[in-house]
Amino acid sequence: MRRLPALAALMAFGAGPALACAVPTSIEIRNETRQPVHRLWISDDTQAGWTDPGGNRLPPAGLAPGASVTLAMPSCMGLYVLTATFADGTQQRHPGLDARRIRALSLR
């Protein structure tokens, strides 16, 4: 019976959502631009700036125009930024991606 109050406290103070995060969230990224994507990464939305934290999520060939790739989010909870670097060096940055809700994103 001593465990019941402890379990209730954990559920009330944040352990409940962590327990619900057993399966990572997937997101489908579709390249609807005319050029290949050379680098693609997902980072915590609280990280400042456009710095590449490493961890390119694409194979060496990149993501061709019209192609798509399904990636696992870092967690099933939280806000993330997806940054894509194209063949010409330009970048698209998509902040505020809610891992609980997002399932697909098109690069345009």
XYZ file of N, CA and C in Angstrom:
324
model
N 0.811 -1.199 0.000
C 0.000 0.000 0.000
C 0.854 1.262 0.000
N 2.109 1.174 0.417
C 2.963 2.361 0.435
C 3.290 2.824 -0.982
N 3.241 1.926 -1.930
C 3.592 2.280 -3.308
C 2.519 3.111 -3.996
N 1.294 2.978 -3.600
C 0.204 3.696 -4.237
C 0.387 5.217 -4.149
N 0.680 5.796 -2.973
C 0.903 7.251 -2.934
C 2.109 7.682 -3.793
N 3.157 6.864 -3.804
C 4.333 7.216 -4.617
C 3.993 7.189 -6.099
N 3.243 6.187 -6.529
C 2.832 6.099 -7.924
C 1.931 7.269 -8.292
N 1.019 7.629 -7.425
C 0.135 8.771 -7.675
C 0.939 10.060 -7.791
N 1.951 10.226 -6.971
C 2.797 11.425 -7.033
C 3.571 11.472 -8.348
N 4.099 10.335 -8.786
C 4.820 10.302 -10.060
C 3.909 10.662 -11.230
N 2.704 10.146 -11.215
C 1.756 10.445 -12.292
C 1.368 11.916 -12.278
N 1.212 12.492 -11.104
C 0.797 13.888 -10.997
C 1.901 14.863 -11.374
N 3.160 14.471 -11.188
C 4.260 15.408 -11.401
C 5.107 15.098 -12.626
N 4.553 14.450 -13.626
C 5.267 14.350 -14.883
C 5.728 12.993 -15.329
N 5.688 11.982 -14.527
C 6.126 10.670 -14.988
C 5.111 10.050 -15.933
N 3.860 10.461 -15.846
C 2.812 9.918 -16.708
C 3.105 10.100 -18.184
N 3.409 11.319 -18.661
C 3.720 11.500 -20.074
C 4.960 10.725 -20.503
N 5.942 10.609 -19.630
C 7.154 9.877 -19.994
C 6.840 8.403 -20.215
N 5.928 7.866 -19.446
C 5.551 6.478 -19.618
C 4.819 6.259 -20.934
N 4.131 7.279 -21.431
C 3.369 7.162 -22.669
C 4.261 7.278 -23.900
N 5.540 7.498 -23.728
C 6.451 7.753 -24.832
C 7.269 6.509 -25.187
N 6.653 5.361 -25.182
C 7.384 4.124 -25.450
C 7.689 3.943 -26.935
N 6.877 4.527 -27.814
C 7.067 4.372 -29.257
C 7.445 5.722 -29.852
N 8.595 5.823 -30.543
C 8.975 7.102 -31.134
C 8.015 7.524 -32.240
N 7.854 8.804 -32.391
C 7.010 9.366 -33.428
C 7.774 9.403 -34.743
N 7.112 9.051 -35.819
C 7.717 9.130 -37.147
C 7.171 10.328 -37.890
N 8.001 10.887 -38.758
C 7.593 11.996 -39.599
C 8.063 11.709 -41.025
N 7.160 11.877 -41.985
C 7.510 11.690 -43.388
C 7.910 13.042 -43.967
N 9.110 13.121 -44.525
C 9.612 14.338 -45.151
C 9.578 14.122 -46.655
N 8.904 15.009 -47.357
C 8.799 14.913 -48.817
C 9.490 16.119 -49.442
N 10.375 15.857 -50.393
C 11.092 16.917 -51.097
C 10.289 17.325 -52.329
N 9.579 18.443 -52.249
C 8.790 18.953 -53.363
C 9.500 20.107 -54.074
N 10.802 20.210 -53.865
C 11.583 21.244 -54.549
C 12.196 20.656 -55.818
N 12.934 21.489 -56.548
C 13.567 21.046 -57.789
C 15.021 20.609 -57.599
N 15.495 20.642 -56.378
C 16.887 20.238 -56.153
C 17.001 19.241 -55.005
N 18.078 18.445 -55.012
C 18.249 17.442 -53.955
C 18.535 18.073 -52.596
N 18.122 17.379 -51.563
C 18.466 17.747 -50.198
C 19.717 16.954 -49.839
N 20.775 17.671 -49.427
C 22.024 17.000 -49.067
C 22.118 16.676 -47.594
N 21.526 17.515 -46.743
C 21.578 17.288 -45.289
C 20.202 17.575 -44.706
N 19.857 16.802 -43.693
C 18.583 16.970 -43.018
C 18.781 16.586 -41.569
N 18.423 17.481 -40.666
C 18.547 17.143 -39.244
C 17.402 17.726 -38.447
N 17.152 17.081 -37.330
C 16.091 17.478 -36.400
C 16.753 17.767 -35.069
N 16.457 18.941 -34.515
C 17.040 19.308 -33.226
C 15.973 19.909 -32.321
N 16.296 20.015 -31.067
C 15.418 20.608 -30.068
C 15.137 22.061 -30.459
N 13.895 22.486 -30.348
C 13.513 23.836 -30.746
C 14.095 24.902 -29.832
N 14.654 24.533 -28.689
C 15.224 25.530 -27.784
C 16.664 25.868 -28.147
N 17.288 25.101 -29.063
C 18.650 25.410 -29.479
C 18.630 26.660 -30.349
N 19.492 27.588 -30.039
C 19.507 28.865 -30.756
C 20.237 28.734 -32.086
N 19.838 29.566 -33.017
C 20.570 29.709 -34.273
C 20.359 28.586 -35.264
N 21.206 28.621 -36.292
C 21.097 27.684 -37.399
C 22.233 26.680 -37.387
N 22.896 26.526 -36.284
C 24.065 25.647 -36.256
C 23.650 24.196 -36.472
N 24.470 23.484 -37.196
C 24.229 22.065 -37.475
C 24.768 21.255 -36.308
N 23.893 20.613 -35.528
C 24.374 19.831 -34.393
C 24.961 18.490 -34.822
N 25.081 18.277 -36.111
C 25.558 16.986 -36.603
C 24.394 16.038 -36.754
N 24.688 14.828 -37.067
C 23.627 13.836 -37.158
C 22.774 13.964 -38.400
N 23.395 14.134 -39.573
C 22.639 14.143 -40.817
C 21.781 12.890 -40.860
N 20.499 13.048 -41.125
C 19.566 11.933 -41.073
C 19.327 11.286 -42.433
N 20.053 11.729 -43.459
C 19.870 11.184 -44.805
C 21.015 10.267 -45.200
N 20.755 9.341 -46.121
C 21.853 8.542 -46.663
C 22.772 9.426 -47.501
N 23.968 8.962 -47.842
C 24.918 9.786 -48.608
C 24.355 10.346 -49.915
N 23.441 9.633 -50.554
C 22.869 10.109 -51.820
C 21.910 11.287 -51.616
N 21.478 11.546 -50.405
C 20.562 12.649 -50.135
C 19.118 12.275 -50.436
N 18.296 13.311 -50.611
C 16.867 13.142 -50.887
C 16.553 13.834 -52.203
N 16.289 13.051 -53.239
C 16.050 13.580 -54.583
C 14.726 14.329 -54.655
N 14.582 15.238 -55.633
C 13.294 15.901 -55.840
C 12.187 14.866 -56.070
N 11.060 15.055 -55.392
C 9.934 14.149 -55.508
C 10.001 12.947 -54.585
N 11.129 12.721 -53.954
C 11.292 11.568 -53.064
C 10.871 11.930 -51.642
N 10.664 10.895 -50.843
C 10.329 11.112 -49.437
C 11.103 10.127 -48.580
N 11.213 10.472 -47.313
C 11.903 9.634 -46.339
C 11.117 9.733 -45.032
N 11.056 8.635 -44.294
C 10.408 8.631 -42.987
C 11.492 8.564 -41.924
N 11.439 9.513 -40.997
C 12.434 9.613 -39.935
C 11.756 9.496 -38.579
N 12.490 9.011 -37.611
C 12.007 8.992 -36.233
C 12.367 10.323 -35.580
N 11.424 10.892 -34.868
C 11.683 12.107 -34.104
C 12.541 11.722 -32.897
N 13.289 12.675 -32.323
C 14.104 12.366 -31.141
C 13.281 11.823 -29.972
N 12.043 12.269 -29.860
C 11.146 11.817 -28.804
C 9.729 11.957 -29.316
N 8.786 11.310 -28.650
C 7.390 11.457 -29.068
C 6.753 12.693 -28.435
N 7.529 13.448 -27.669
C 7.023 14.669 -27.049
C 8.038 15.778 -27.248
N 7.570 17.011 -27.300
C 8.455 18.157 -27.399
C 8.326 18.876 -28.720
N 8.982 20.038 -28.789
C 9.011 20.846 -30.001
C 10.388 20.736 -30.635
N 10.406 20.576 -31.947
C 11.649 20.364 -32.673
C 11.735 21.277 -33.882
N 12.954 21.409 -34.399
C 13.244 22.164 -35.609
C 13.808 21.189 -36.629
N 13.254 21.201 -37.827
C 13.810 20.418 -38.914
C 14.528 21.395 -39.844
N 15.780 21.110 -40.158
C 16.557 21.961 -41.063
C 17.040 21.108 -42.222
N 16.785 21.599 -43.430
C 17.210 20.917 -44.654
C 18.201 21.808 -45.377
N 19.309 21.221 -45.844
C 20.290 21.930 -46.656
C 20.242 21.336 -48.059
N 20.057 22.225 -49.037
C 19.909 21.807 -50.425
C 21.255 21.807 -51.149
N 21.250 21.271 -52.357
C 22.469 21.133 -53.161
C 23.175 22.468 -53.377
N 22.416 23.558 -53.487
C 23.028 24.874 -53.721
C 23.465 25.568 -52.430
N 23.314 24.894 -51.290
C 23.745 25.453 -50.008
C 22.665 26.204 -49.247
N 21.525 26.464 -49.870
C 20.446 27.151 -49.157
C 19.830 26.199 -48.139
N 19.173 26.790 -47.144
C 18.550 26.006 -46.090
C 17.096 26.382 -45.927
N 16.304 25.403 -45.524
C 14.945 25.640 -45.049
C 14.919 25.181 -43.601
N 14.326 26.014 -42.786
C 14.234 25.702 -41.362
C 12.756 25.699 -40.981
N 12.314 24.641 -40.326
C 10.913 24.496 -39.928
C 10.848 24.337 -38.414
N 10.711 25.449 -37.676
C 10.656 25.383 -36.205
C 9.246 25.052 -35.712
N 9.182 24.710 -34.454
C 7.890 24.513 -33.791
C 7.170 23.235 -34.174
N 7.894 22.207 -34.604
C 7.256 20.942 -34.951
C 6.923 20.187 -33.667
N 5.654 20.006 -33.426
C 5.181 19.328 -32.227
C 5.175 17.825 -32.488
N 6.047 17.096 -31.833
C 6.189 15.653 -32.060
C 4.906 14.888 -31.774
N 4.033 15.436 -30.949
C 2.777 14.748 -30.650
C 1.796 14.827 -31.801
N 1.967 15.820 -32.706
C 0.965 16.056 -33.744
C 1.474 15.898 -35.175
N 2.719 16.233 -35.434
C 3.230 16.239 -36.810
C 3.440 14.812 -37.305
N 3.035 14.527 -38.502
C 3.243 13.212 -39.113
C 3.882 13.330 -40.487
N 3.811 14.529 -41.106
C 4.384 14.712 -42.440
C 4.746 16.173 -42.630
N 5.747 16.406 -43.476
C 6.198 17.762 -43.792
C 6.721 17.765 -45.226
N 6.284 18.752 -46.005
C 6.764 18.895 -47.379
C 7.731 20.065 -47.458
N 8.876 19.826 -48.072
C 9.830 20.892 -48.338
C 9.447 21.490 -49.670
N 9.218 22.810 -49.693
C 8.768 23.485 -50.922
C 9.628 24.678 -51.202
